[in-house]
PDB file of C-alpha atoms in Angstrom:
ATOM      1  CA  UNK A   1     -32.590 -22.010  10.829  1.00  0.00           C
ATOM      2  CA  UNK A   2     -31.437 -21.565   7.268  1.00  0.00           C
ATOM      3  CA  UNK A   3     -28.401 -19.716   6.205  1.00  0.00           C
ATOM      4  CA  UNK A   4     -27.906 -17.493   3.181  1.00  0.00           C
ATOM      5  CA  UNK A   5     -26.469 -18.842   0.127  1.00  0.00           C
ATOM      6  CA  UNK A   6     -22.725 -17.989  -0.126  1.00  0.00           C
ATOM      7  CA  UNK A   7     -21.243 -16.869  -3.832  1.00  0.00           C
ATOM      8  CA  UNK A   8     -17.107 -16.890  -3.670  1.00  0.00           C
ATOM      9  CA  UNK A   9     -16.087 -15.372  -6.734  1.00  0.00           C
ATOM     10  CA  UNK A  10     -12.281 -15.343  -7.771  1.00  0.00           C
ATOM     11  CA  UNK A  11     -10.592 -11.826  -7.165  1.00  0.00           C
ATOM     12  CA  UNK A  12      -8.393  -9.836  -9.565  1.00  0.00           C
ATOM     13  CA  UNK A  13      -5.265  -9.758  -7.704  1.00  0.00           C
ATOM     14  CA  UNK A  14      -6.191  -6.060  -6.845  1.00  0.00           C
ATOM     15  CA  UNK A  15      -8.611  -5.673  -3.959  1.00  0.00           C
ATOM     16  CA  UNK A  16      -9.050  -2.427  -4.990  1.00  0.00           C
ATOM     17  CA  UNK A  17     -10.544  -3.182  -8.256  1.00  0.00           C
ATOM     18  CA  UNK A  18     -12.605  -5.771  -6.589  1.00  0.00           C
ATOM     19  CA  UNK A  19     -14.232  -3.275  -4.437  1.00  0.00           C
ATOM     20  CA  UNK A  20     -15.066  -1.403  -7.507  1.00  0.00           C
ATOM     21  CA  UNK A  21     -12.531   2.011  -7.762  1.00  0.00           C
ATOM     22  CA  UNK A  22     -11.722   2.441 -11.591  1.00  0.00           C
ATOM     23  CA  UNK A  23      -8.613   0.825 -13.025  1.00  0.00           C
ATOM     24  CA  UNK A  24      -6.518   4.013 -12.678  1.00  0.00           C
ATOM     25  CA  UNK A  25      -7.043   4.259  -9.082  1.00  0.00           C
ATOM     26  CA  UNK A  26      -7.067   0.715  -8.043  1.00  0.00           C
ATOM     27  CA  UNK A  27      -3.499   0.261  -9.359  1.00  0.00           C
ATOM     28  CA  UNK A  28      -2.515   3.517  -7.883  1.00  0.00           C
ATOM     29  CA  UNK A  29      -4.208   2.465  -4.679  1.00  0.00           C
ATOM     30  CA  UNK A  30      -2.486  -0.826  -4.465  1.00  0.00           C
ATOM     31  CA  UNK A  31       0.939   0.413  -5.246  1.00  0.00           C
ATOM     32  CA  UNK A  32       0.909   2.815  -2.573  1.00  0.00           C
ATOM     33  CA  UNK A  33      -0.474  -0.018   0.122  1.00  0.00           C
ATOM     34  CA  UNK A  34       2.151  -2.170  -0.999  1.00  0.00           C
ATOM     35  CA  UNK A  35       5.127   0.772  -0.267  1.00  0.00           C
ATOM     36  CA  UNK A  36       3.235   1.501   2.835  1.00  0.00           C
ATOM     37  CA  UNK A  37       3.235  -2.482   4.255  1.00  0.00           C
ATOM     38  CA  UNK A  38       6.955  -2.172   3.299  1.00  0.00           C
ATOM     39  CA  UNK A  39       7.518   0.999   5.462  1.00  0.00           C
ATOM     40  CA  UNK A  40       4.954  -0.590   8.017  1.00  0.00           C
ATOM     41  CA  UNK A  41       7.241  -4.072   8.058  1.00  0.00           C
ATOM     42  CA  UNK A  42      10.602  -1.826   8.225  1.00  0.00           C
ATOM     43  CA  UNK A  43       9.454  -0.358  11.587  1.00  0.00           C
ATOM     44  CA  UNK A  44       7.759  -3.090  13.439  1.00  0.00           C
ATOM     45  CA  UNK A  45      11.393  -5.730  12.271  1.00  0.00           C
ATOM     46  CA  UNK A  46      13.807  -2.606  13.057  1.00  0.00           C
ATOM     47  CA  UNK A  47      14.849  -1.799  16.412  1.00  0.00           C
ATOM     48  CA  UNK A  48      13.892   2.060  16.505  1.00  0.00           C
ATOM     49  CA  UNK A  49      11.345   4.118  18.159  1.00  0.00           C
ATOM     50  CA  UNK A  50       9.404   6.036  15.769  1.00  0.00           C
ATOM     51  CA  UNK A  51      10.449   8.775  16.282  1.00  0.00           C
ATOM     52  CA  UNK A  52      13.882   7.293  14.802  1.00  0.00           C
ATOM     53  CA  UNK A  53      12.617   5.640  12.270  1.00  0.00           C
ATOM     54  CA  UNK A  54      10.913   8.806  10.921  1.00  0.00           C
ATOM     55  CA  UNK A  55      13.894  11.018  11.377  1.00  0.00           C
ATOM     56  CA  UNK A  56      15.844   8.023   9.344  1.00  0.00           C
ATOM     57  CA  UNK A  57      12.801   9.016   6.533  1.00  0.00           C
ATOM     58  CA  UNK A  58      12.658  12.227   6.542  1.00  0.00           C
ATOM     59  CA  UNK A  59       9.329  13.043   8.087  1.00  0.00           C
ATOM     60  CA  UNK A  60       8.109  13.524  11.391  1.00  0.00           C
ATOM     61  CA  UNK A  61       7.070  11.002  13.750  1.00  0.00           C
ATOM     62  CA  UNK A  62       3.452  12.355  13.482  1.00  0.00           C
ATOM     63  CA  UNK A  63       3.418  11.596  10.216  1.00  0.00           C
ATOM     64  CA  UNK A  64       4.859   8.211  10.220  1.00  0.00           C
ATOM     65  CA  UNK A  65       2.343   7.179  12.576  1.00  0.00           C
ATOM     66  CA  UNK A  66      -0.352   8.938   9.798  1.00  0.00           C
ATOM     67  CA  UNK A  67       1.283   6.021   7.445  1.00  0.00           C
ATOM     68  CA  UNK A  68       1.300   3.117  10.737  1.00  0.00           C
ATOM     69  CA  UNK A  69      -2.763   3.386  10.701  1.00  0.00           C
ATOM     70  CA  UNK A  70      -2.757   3.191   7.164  1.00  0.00           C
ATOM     71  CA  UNK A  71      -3.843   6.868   5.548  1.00  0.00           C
ATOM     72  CA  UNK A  72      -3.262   5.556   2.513  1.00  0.00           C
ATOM     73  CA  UNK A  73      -4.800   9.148   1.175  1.00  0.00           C
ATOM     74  CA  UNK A  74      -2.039  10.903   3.124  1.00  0.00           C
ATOM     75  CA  UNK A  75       1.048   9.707   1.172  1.00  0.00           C
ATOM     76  CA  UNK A  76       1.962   9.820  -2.967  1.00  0.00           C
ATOM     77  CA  UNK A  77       3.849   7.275  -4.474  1.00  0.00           C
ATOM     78  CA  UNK A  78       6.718   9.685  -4.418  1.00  0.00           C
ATOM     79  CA  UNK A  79       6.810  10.248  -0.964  1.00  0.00           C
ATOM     80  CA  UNK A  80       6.289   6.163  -0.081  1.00  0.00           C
ATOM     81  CA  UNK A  81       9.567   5.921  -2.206  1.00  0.00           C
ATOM     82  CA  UNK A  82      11.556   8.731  -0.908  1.00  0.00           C
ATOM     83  CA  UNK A  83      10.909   7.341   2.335  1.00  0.00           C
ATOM     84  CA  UNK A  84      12.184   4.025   1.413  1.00  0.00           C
ATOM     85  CA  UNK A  85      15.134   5.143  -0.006  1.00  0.00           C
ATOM     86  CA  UNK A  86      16.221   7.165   2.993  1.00  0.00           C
ATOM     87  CA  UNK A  87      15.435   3.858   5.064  1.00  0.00           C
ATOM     88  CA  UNK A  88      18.172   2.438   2.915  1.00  0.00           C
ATOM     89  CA  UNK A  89      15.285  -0.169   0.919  1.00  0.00           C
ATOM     90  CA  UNK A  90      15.185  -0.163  -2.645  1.00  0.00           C
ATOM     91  CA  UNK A  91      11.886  -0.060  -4.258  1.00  0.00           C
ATOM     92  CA  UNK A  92      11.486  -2.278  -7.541  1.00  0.00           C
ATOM     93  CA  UNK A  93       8.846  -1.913 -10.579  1.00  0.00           C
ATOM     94  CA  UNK A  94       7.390  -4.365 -12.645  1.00  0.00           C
ATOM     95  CA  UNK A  95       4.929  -3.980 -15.125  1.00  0.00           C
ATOM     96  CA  UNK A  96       3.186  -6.328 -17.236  1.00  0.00           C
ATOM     97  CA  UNK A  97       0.396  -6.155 -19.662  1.00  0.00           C
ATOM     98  CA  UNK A  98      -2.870  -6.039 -17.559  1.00  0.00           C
ATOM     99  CA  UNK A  99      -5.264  -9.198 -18.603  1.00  0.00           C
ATOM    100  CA  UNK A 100      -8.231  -8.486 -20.941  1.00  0.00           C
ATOM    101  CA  UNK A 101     -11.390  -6.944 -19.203  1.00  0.00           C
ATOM    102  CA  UNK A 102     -14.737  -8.585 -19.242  1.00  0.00           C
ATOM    103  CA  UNK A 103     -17.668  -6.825 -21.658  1.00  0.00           C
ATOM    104  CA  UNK A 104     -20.254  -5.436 -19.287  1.00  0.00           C
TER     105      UNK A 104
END
């Protein structure tokens, strides 16, 4: 039995990209996943029900659970902040110069 040939390419750094959204949305996309695995890591290391924990945010615990299976679509970057503020987590930005892109 033969098996296909296998092509591992090197990734961005944004899996978003990688999947193909345009640049705009990718970084958009990834900043909001990584606020949202932030949030996600708060709740699962803290000792609170959810419904706590989303009281401590300032949204409901319907909501919070919209964020727990990751509806990334649900939540701006605004809201993923506020959130994390009211947890009592302070959210840092970097930005850098984005690398050169490849001609098509």
């Amino acid at each position: 039995m033969s098996t296909p040939d296998t092509t591992i390419e090197r990734g961005s750094g944004n899996v978003f990209a990688d999947l193909g959204f345009d640049p705009e949305e990718a970084q958009h996309l990834a900043l909001r996943s990584e606020l949202m695995h932030a949030i996600r890591k708060y709740v699962a290391d803290s000792d609170q029900t959810q419904q706590r924990a989303a009281r401590l945010m300032g949204v409901t615990q319907p909501r919070l659970n919209m964020l727990l299976k990751g509806k990334i679509n649900e939540f701006s970057l605004d809201a993923l902040v506020s959130m994390l503020a009211k947890a009592g987590m302070r959210v840092e930005m970097k930005v850098k110069k984005a690398p050169a892109r490849k001609a098509a």
